[in-house]
mmCIF file of C-alpha atoms in Angstrom:
data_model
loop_
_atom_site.group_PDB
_atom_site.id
_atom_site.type_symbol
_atom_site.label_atom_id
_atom_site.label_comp_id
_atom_site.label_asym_id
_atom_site.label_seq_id
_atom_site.Cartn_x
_atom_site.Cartn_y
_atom_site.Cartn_z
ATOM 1 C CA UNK O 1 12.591 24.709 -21.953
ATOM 2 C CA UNK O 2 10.086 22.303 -22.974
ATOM 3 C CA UNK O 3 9.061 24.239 -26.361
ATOM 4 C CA UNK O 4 12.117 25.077 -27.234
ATOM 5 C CA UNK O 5 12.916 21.108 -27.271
ATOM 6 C CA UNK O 6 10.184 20.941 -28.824
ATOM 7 C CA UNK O 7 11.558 23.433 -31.595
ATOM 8 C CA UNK O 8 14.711 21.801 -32.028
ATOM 9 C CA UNK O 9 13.550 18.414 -32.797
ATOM 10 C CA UNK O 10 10.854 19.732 -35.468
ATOM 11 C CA UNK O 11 13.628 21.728 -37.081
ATOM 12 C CA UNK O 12 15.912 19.375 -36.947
ATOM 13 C CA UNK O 13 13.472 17.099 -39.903
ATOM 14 C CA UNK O 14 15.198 14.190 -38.698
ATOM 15 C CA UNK O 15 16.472 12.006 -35.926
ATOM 16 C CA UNK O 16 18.863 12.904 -33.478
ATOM 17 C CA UNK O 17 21.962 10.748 -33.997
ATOM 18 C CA UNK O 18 21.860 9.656 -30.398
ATOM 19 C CA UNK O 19 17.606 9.444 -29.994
ATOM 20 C CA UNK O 20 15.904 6.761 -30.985
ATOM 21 C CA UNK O 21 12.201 7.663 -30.426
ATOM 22 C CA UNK O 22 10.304 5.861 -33.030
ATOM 23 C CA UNK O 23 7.946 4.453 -30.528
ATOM 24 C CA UNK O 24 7.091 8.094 -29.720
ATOM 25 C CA UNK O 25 6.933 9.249 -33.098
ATOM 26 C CA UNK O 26 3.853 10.085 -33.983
ATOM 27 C CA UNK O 27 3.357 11.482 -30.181
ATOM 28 C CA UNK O 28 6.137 13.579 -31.509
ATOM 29 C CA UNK O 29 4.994 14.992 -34.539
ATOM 30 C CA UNK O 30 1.602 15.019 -34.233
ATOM 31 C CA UNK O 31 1.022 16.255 -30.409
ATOM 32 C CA UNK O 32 3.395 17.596 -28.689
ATOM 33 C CA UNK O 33 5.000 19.890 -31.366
ATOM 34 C CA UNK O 34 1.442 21.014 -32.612
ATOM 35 C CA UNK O 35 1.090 21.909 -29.458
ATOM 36 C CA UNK O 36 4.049 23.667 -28.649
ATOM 37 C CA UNK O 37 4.173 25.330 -32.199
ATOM 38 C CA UNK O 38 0.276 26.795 -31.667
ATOM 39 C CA UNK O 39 1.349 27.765 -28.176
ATOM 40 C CA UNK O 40 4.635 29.639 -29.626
ATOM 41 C CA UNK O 41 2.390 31.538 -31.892
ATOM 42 C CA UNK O 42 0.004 32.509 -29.335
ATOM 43 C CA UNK O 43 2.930 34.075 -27.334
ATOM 44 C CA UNK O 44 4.918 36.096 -30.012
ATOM 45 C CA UNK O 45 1.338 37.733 -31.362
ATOM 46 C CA UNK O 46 0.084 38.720 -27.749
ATOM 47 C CA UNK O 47 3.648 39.762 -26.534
ATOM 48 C CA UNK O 48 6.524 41.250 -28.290
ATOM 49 C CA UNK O 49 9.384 38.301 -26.854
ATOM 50 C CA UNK O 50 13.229 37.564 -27.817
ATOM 51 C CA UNK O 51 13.594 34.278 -30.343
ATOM 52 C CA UNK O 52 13.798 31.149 -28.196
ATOM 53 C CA UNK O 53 17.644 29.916 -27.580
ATOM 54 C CA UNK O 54 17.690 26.002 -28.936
ATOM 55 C CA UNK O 55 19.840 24.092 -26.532
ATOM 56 C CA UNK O 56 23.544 22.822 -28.520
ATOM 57 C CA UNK O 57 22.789 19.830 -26.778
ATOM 58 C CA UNK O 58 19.686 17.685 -26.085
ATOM 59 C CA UNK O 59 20.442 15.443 -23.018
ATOM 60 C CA UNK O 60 17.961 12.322 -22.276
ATOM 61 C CA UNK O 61 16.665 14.485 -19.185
ATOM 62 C CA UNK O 62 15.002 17.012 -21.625
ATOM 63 C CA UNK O 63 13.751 14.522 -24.449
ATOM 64 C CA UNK O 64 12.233 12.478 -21.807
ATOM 65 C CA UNK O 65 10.355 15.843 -20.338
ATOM 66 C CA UNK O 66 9.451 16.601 -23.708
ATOM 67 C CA UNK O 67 7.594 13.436 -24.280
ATOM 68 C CA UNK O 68 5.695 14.328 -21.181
ATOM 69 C CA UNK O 69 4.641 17.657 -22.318
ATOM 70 C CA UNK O 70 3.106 15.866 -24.867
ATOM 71 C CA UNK O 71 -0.260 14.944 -22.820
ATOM 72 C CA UNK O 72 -1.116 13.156 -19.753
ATOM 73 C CA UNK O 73 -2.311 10.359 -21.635
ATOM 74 C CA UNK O 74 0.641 10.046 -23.642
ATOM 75 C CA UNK O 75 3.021 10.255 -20.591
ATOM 76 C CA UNK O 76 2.145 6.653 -19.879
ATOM 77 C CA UNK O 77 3.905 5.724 -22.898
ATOM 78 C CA UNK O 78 7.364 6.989 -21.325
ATOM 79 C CA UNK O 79 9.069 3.798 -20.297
ATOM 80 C CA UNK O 80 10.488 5.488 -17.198
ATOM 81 C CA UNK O 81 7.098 6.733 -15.806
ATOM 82 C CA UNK O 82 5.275 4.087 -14.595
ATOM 83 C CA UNK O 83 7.995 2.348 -12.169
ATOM 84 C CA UNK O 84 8.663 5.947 -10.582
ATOM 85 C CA UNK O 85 4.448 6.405 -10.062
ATOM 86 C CA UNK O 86 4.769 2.850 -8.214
ATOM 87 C CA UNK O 87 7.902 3.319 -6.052
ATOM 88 C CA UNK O 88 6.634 6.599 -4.995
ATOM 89 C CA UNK O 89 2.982 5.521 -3.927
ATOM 90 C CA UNK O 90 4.512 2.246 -2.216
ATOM 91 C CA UNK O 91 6.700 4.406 0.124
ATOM 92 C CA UNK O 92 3.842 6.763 1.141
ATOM 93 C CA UNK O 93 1.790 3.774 1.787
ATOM 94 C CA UNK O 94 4.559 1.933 4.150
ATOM 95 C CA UNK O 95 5.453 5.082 5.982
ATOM 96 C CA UNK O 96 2.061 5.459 6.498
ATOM 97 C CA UNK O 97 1.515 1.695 7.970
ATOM 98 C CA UNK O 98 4.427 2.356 10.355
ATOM 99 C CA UNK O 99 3.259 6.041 11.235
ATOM 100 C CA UNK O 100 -0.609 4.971 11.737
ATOM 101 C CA UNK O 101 1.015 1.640 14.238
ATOM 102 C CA UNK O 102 2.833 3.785 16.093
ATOM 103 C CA UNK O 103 0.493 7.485 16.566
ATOM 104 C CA UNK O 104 -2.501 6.650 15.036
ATOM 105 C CA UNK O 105 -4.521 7.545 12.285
ATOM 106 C CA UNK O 106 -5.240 11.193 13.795
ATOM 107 C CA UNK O 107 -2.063 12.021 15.569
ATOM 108 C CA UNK O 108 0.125 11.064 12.047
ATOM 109 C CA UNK O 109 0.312 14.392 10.163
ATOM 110 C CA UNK O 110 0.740 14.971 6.382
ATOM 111 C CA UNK O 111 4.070 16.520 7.311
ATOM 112 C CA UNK O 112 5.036 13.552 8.950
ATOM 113 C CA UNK O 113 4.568 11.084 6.544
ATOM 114 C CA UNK O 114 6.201 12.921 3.544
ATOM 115 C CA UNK O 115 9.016 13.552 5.732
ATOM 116 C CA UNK O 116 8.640 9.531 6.182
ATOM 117 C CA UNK O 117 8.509 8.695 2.693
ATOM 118 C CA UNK O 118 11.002 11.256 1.068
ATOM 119 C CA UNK O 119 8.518 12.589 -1.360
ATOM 120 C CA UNK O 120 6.928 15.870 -1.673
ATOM 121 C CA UNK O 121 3.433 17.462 -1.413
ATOM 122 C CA UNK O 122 2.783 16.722 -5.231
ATOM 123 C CA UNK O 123 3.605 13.179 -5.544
ATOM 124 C CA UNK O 124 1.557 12.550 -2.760
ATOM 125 C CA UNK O 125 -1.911 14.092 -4.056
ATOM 126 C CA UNK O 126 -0.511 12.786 -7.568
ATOM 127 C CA UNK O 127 -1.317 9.325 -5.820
ATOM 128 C CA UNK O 128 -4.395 10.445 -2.820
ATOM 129 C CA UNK O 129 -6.792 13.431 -2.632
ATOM 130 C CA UNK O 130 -6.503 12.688 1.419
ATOM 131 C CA UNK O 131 -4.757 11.620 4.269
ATOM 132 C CA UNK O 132 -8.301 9.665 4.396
ATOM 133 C CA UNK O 133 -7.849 7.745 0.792
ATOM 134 C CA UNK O 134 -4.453 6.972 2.128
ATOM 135 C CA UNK O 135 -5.610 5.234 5.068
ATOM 136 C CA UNK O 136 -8.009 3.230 2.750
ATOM 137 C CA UNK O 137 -5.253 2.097 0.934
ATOM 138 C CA UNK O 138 -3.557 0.995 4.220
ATOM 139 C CA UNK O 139 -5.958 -0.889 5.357
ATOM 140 C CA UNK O 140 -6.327 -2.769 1.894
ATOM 141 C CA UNK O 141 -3.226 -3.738 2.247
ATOM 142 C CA UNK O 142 -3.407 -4.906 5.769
ATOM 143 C CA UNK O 143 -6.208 -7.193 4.518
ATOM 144 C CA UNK O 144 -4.101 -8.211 1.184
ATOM 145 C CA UNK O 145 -1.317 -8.896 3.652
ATOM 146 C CA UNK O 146 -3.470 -11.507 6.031
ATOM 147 C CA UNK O 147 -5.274 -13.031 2.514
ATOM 148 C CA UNK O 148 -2.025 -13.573 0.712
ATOM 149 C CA UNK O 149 0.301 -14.320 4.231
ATOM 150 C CA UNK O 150 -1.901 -16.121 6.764
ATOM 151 C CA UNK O 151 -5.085 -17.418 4.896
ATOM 152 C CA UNK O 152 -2.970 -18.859 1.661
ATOM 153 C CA UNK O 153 -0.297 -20.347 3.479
ATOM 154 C CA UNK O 154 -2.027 -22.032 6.261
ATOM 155 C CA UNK O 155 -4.650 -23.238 3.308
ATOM 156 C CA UNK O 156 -1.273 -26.152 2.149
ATOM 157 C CA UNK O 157 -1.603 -27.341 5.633
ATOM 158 C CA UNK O 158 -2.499 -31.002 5.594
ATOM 159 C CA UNK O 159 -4.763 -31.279 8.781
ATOM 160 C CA UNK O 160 -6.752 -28.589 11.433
ATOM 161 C CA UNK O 161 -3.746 -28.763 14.100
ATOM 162 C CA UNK O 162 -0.847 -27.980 11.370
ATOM 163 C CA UNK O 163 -3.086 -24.536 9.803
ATOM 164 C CA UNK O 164 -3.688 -23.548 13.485
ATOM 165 C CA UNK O 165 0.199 -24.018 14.375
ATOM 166 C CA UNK O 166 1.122 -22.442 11.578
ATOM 167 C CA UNK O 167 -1.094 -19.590 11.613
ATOM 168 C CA UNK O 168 0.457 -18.645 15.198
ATOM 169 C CA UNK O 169 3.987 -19.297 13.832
ATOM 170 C CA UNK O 170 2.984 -16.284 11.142
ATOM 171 C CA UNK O 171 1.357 -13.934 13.875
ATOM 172 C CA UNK O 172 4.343 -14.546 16.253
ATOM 173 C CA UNK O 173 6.226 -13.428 13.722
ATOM 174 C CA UNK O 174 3.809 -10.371 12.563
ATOM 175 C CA UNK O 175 4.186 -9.260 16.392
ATOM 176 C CA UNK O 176 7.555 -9.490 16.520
ATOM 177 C CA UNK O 177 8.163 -7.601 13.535
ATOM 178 C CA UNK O 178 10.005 -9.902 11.435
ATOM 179 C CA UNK O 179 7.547 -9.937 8.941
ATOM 180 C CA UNK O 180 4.699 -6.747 9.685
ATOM 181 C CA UNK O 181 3.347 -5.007 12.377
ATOM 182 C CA UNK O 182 -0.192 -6.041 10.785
ATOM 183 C CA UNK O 183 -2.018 -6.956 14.070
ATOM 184 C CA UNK O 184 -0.279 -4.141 15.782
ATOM 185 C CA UNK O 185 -1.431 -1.714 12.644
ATOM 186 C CA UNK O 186 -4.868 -3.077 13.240
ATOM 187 C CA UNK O 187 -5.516 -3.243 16.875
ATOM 188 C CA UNK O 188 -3.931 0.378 16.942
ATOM 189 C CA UNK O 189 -7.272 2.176 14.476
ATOM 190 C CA UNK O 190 -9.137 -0.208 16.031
ATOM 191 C CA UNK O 191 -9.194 1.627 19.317
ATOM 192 C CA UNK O 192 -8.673 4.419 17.757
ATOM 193 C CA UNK O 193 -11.774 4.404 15.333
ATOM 194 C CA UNK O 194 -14.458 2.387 18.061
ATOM 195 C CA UNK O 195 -16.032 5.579 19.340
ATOM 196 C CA UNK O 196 -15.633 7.260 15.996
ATOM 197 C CA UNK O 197 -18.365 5.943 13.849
ATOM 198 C CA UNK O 198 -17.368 6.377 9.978
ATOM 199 C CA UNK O 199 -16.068 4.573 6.960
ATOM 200 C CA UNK O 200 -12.718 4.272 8.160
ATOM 201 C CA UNK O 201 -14.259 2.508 10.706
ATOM 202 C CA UNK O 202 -16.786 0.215 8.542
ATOM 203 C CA UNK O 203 -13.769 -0.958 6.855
ATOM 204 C CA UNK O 204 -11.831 -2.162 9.800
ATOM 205 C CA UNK O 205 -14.541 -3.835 10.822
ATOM 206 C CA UNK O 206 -14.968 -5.552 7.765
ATOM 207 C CA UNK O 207 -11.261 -6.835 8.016
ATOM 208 C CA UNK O 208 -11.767 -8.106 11.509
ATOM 209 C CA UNK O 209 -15.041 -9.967 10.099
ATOM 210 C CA UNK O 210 -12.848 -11.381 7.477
ATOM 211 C CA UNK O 211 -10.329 -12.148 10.105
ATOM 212 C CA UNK O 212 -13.091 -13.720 12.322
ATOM 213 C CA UNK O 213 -14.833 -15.956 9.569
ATOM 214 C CA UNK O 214 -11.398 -17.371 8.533
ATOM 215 C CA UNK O 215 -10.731 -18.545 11.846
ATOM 216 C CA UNK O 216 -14.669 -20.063 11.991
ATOM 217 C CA UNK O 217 -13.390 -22.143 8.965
ATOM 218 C CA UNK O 218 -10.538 -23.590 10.729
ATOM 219 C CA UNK O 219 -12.486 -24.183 13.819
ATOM 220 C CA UNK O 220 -15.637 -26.160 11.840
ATOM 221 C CA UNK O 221 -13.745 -28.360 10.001
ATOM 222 C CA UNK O 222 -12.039 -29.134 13.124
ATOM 223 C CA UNK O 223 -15.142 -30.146 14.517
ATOM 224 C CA UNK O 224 -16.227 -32.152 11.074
ATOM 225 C CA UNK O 225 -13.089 -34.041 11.389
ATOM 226 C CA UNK O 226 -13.661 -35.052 14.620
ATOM 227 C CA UNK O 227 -11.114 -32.507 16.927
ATOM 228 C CA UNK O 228 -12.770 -30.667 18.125
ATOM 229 C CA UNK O 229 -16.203 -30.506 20.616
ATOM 230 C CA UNK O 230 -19.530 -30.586 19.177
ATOM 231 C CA UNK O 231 -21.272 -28.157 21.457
ATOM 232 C CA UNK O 232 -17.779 -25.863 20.806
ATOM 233 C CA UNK O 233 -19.203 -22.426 19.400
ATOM 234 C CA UNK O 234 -16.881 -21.525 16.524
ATOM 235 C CA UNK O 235 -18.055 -17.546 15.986
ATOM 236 C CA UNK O 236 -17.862 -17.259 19.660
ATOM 237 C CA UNK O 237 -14.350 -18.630 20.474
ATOM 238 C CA UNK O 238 -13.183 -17.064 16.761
ATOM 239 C CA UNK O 239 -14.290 -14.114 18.970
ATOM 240 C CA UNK O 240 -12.469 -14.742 21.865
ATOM 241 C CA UNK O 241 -8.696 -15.709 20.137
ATOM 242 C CA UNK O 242 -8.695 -12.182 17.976
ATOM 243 C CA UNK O 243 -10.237 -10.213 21.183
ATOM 244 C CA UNK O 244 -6.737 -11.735 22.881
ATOM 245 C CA UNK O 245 -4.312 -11.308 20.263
ATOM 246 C CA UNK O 246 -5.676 -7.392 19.848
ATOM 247 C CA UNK O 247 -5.354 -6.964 23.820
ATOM 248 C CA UNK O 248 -2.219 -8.441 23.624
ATOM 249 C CA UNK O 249 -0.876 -6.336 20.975
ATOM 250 C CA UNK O 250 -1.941 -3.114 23.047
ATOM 251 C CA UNK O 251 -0.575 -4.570 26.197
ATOM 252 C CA UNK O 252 2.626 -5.035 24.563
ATOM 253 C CA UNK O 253 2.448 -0.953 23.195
ATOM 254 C CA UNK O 254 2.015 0.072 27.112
ATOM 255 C CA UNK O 255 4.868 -2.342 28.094
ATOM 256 C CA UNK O 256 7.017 -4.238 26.067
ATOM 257 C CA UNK O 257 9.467 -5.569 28.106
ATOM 258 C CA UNK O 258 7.130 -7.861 29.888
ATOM 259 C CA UNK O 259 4.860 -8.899 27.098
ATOM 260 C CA UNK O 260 6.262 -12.282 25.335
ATOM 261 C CA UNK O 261 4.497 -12.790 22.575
ATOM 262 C CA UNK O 262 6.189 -16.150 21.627
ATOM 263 C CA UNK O 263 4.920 -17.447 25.185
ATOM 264 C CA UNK O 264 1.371 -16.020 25.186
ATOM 265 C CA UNK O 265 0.591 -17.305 21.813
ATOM 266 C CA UNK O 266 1.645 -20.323 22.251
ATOM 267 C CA UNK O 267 0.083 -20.813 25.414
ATOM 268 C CA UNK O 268 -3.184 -19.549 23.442
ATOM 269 C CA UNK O 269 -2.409 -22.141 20.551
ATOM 270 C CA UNK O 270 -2.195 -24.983 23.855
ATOM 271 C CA UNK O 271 -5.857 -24.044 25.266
ATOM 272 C CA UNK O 272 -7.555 -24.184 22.101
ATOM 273 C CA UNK O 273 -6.154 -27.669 21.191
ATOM 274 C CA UNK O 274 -6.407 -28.983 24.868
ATOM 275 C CA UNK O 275 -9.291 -27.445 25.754
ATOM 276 C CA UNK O 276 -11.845 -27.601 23.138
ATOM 277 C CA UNK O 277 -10.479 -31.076 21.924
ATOM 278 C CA UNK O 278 -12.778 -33.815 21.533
ATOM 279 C CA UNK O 279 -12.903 -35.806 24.287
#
């Protein structure tokens, strides 16, 4: 169907009425009927075939394939590709946050997550080789997610006390789902992945480092400005509050109904202002 669009349009010697393609032109002319002309030889000289039937009418459905045809370089130039390739690869990647918080990385199957997403086999190697690359990409966004939702906002704070009560207003939220199951995403591969040593693994670890350090932050200019203790060890109690909010999170996957997250955290927001304030 493709060639014999093709066809049409170079018989035709000039524009469709209702196409205007001059952006494609010389993708047109040049490319994709070449191609389809050298391609239509090849055919009738290795195998006697009837003359190709030329559609009476051209819908946008088969110009915009023909473009296509052209190459895969030139299929970029189709104003219509580019959104789909993005839509596409952002539901596979948020069916597979949701799938990975609630099975795990290795009880999620392919099946499962296309079913998830409402796509197909080829759009999602189109965007991954692997269920592996795919769990890359989720993690990269889990770490996007705490730069651009935690880290940012907490940085307009105006003092140590607002950034840390704001940055358990955001994970409050982030537990209860209103915004993202990131810390449940997270403490989920991170039991997962701790006896299974591999790069999956090396990058949660990074995240929780990157987690851990931005916490540090918080806690040293606490102690600059004169909050917090001196003798207060900021790695080790960064340490502590992320070993409790990930023990909390699984807690709350075995039981729900009698983890409140609103009350634990903050209660955990209470003892580090009361507890390692400066005295």
């Amino acid at each position: 169907m493709l060639r014999v669009v093709a066809h049409s349009l170079l018989a035709a010697n000039n524009p469709l009425p209702t196409l205007n393609y001059s952006r494609f032109q010389p993708y047109v002319c040049q490319s994709m009927l070449t191609k389809a002309s050298r391609f239509d030889r090849l055919r009738l000289r290795r195998k006697r075939a009837a003359p190709l039937r030329i559609p009476e009418r051209i819908t946008f459905k088969h110009r915009r394939n023909a473009f296509r045809y052209a190459s895969n370089a030139e299929m970029t130039t189709d104003p219509t590709y580019e959104p789909l390739v993005s839509e596409t690869r952002e539901r596979i990647v948020r069916a597979a946050m949701e799938l990975f918080r609630t099975h795990g990385f290795h009880n999620t199957s392919l099946a499962q997550i296309l079913q998830q997403a409402k796509t197909t086999k080829g759009g999602f190697y189109f965007h991954f080789k692997s269920k592996e690359q795919l769990g890359f990409a989720v993690l990269e966004r889990a770490r996007d997610f705490w730069i651009d939702n935690v880290i940012d906002v907490i940085s307009h704070e105006p003092d140590v006390r607002s950034r840390i009560h704001r940055m358990v207003e955001i994970m409050t939220d982030m537990y209860r789902g209103d915004i993202y199951h990131g810390c449940a995403l997270l403490a989920v591969l991170t039991a997962e992945m701790m006896e299974h040593p591999s790069e999956f693994a090396d990058r949660i670890k990074s995240i929780l480092n990157d987690w851990q350090e931005s916490i540090v932050e918080i806690l040293k200019k606490g102690k600059a400005d004169g909050i917090f203790r001196n003798d207060m060890d900021s790695n080790a109690l960064a340490l502590i509050l992320i070993g409790c909010c990930q023990g909390a999170t699984m807690m709350g996957h075995l039981d729900p109904e009698r983890v409140d997250y609103d009350q634990l955290l903050h209660d955990l927001e209470q003892w580090i202002l009361e507890g390692v304030a400066r005295r």
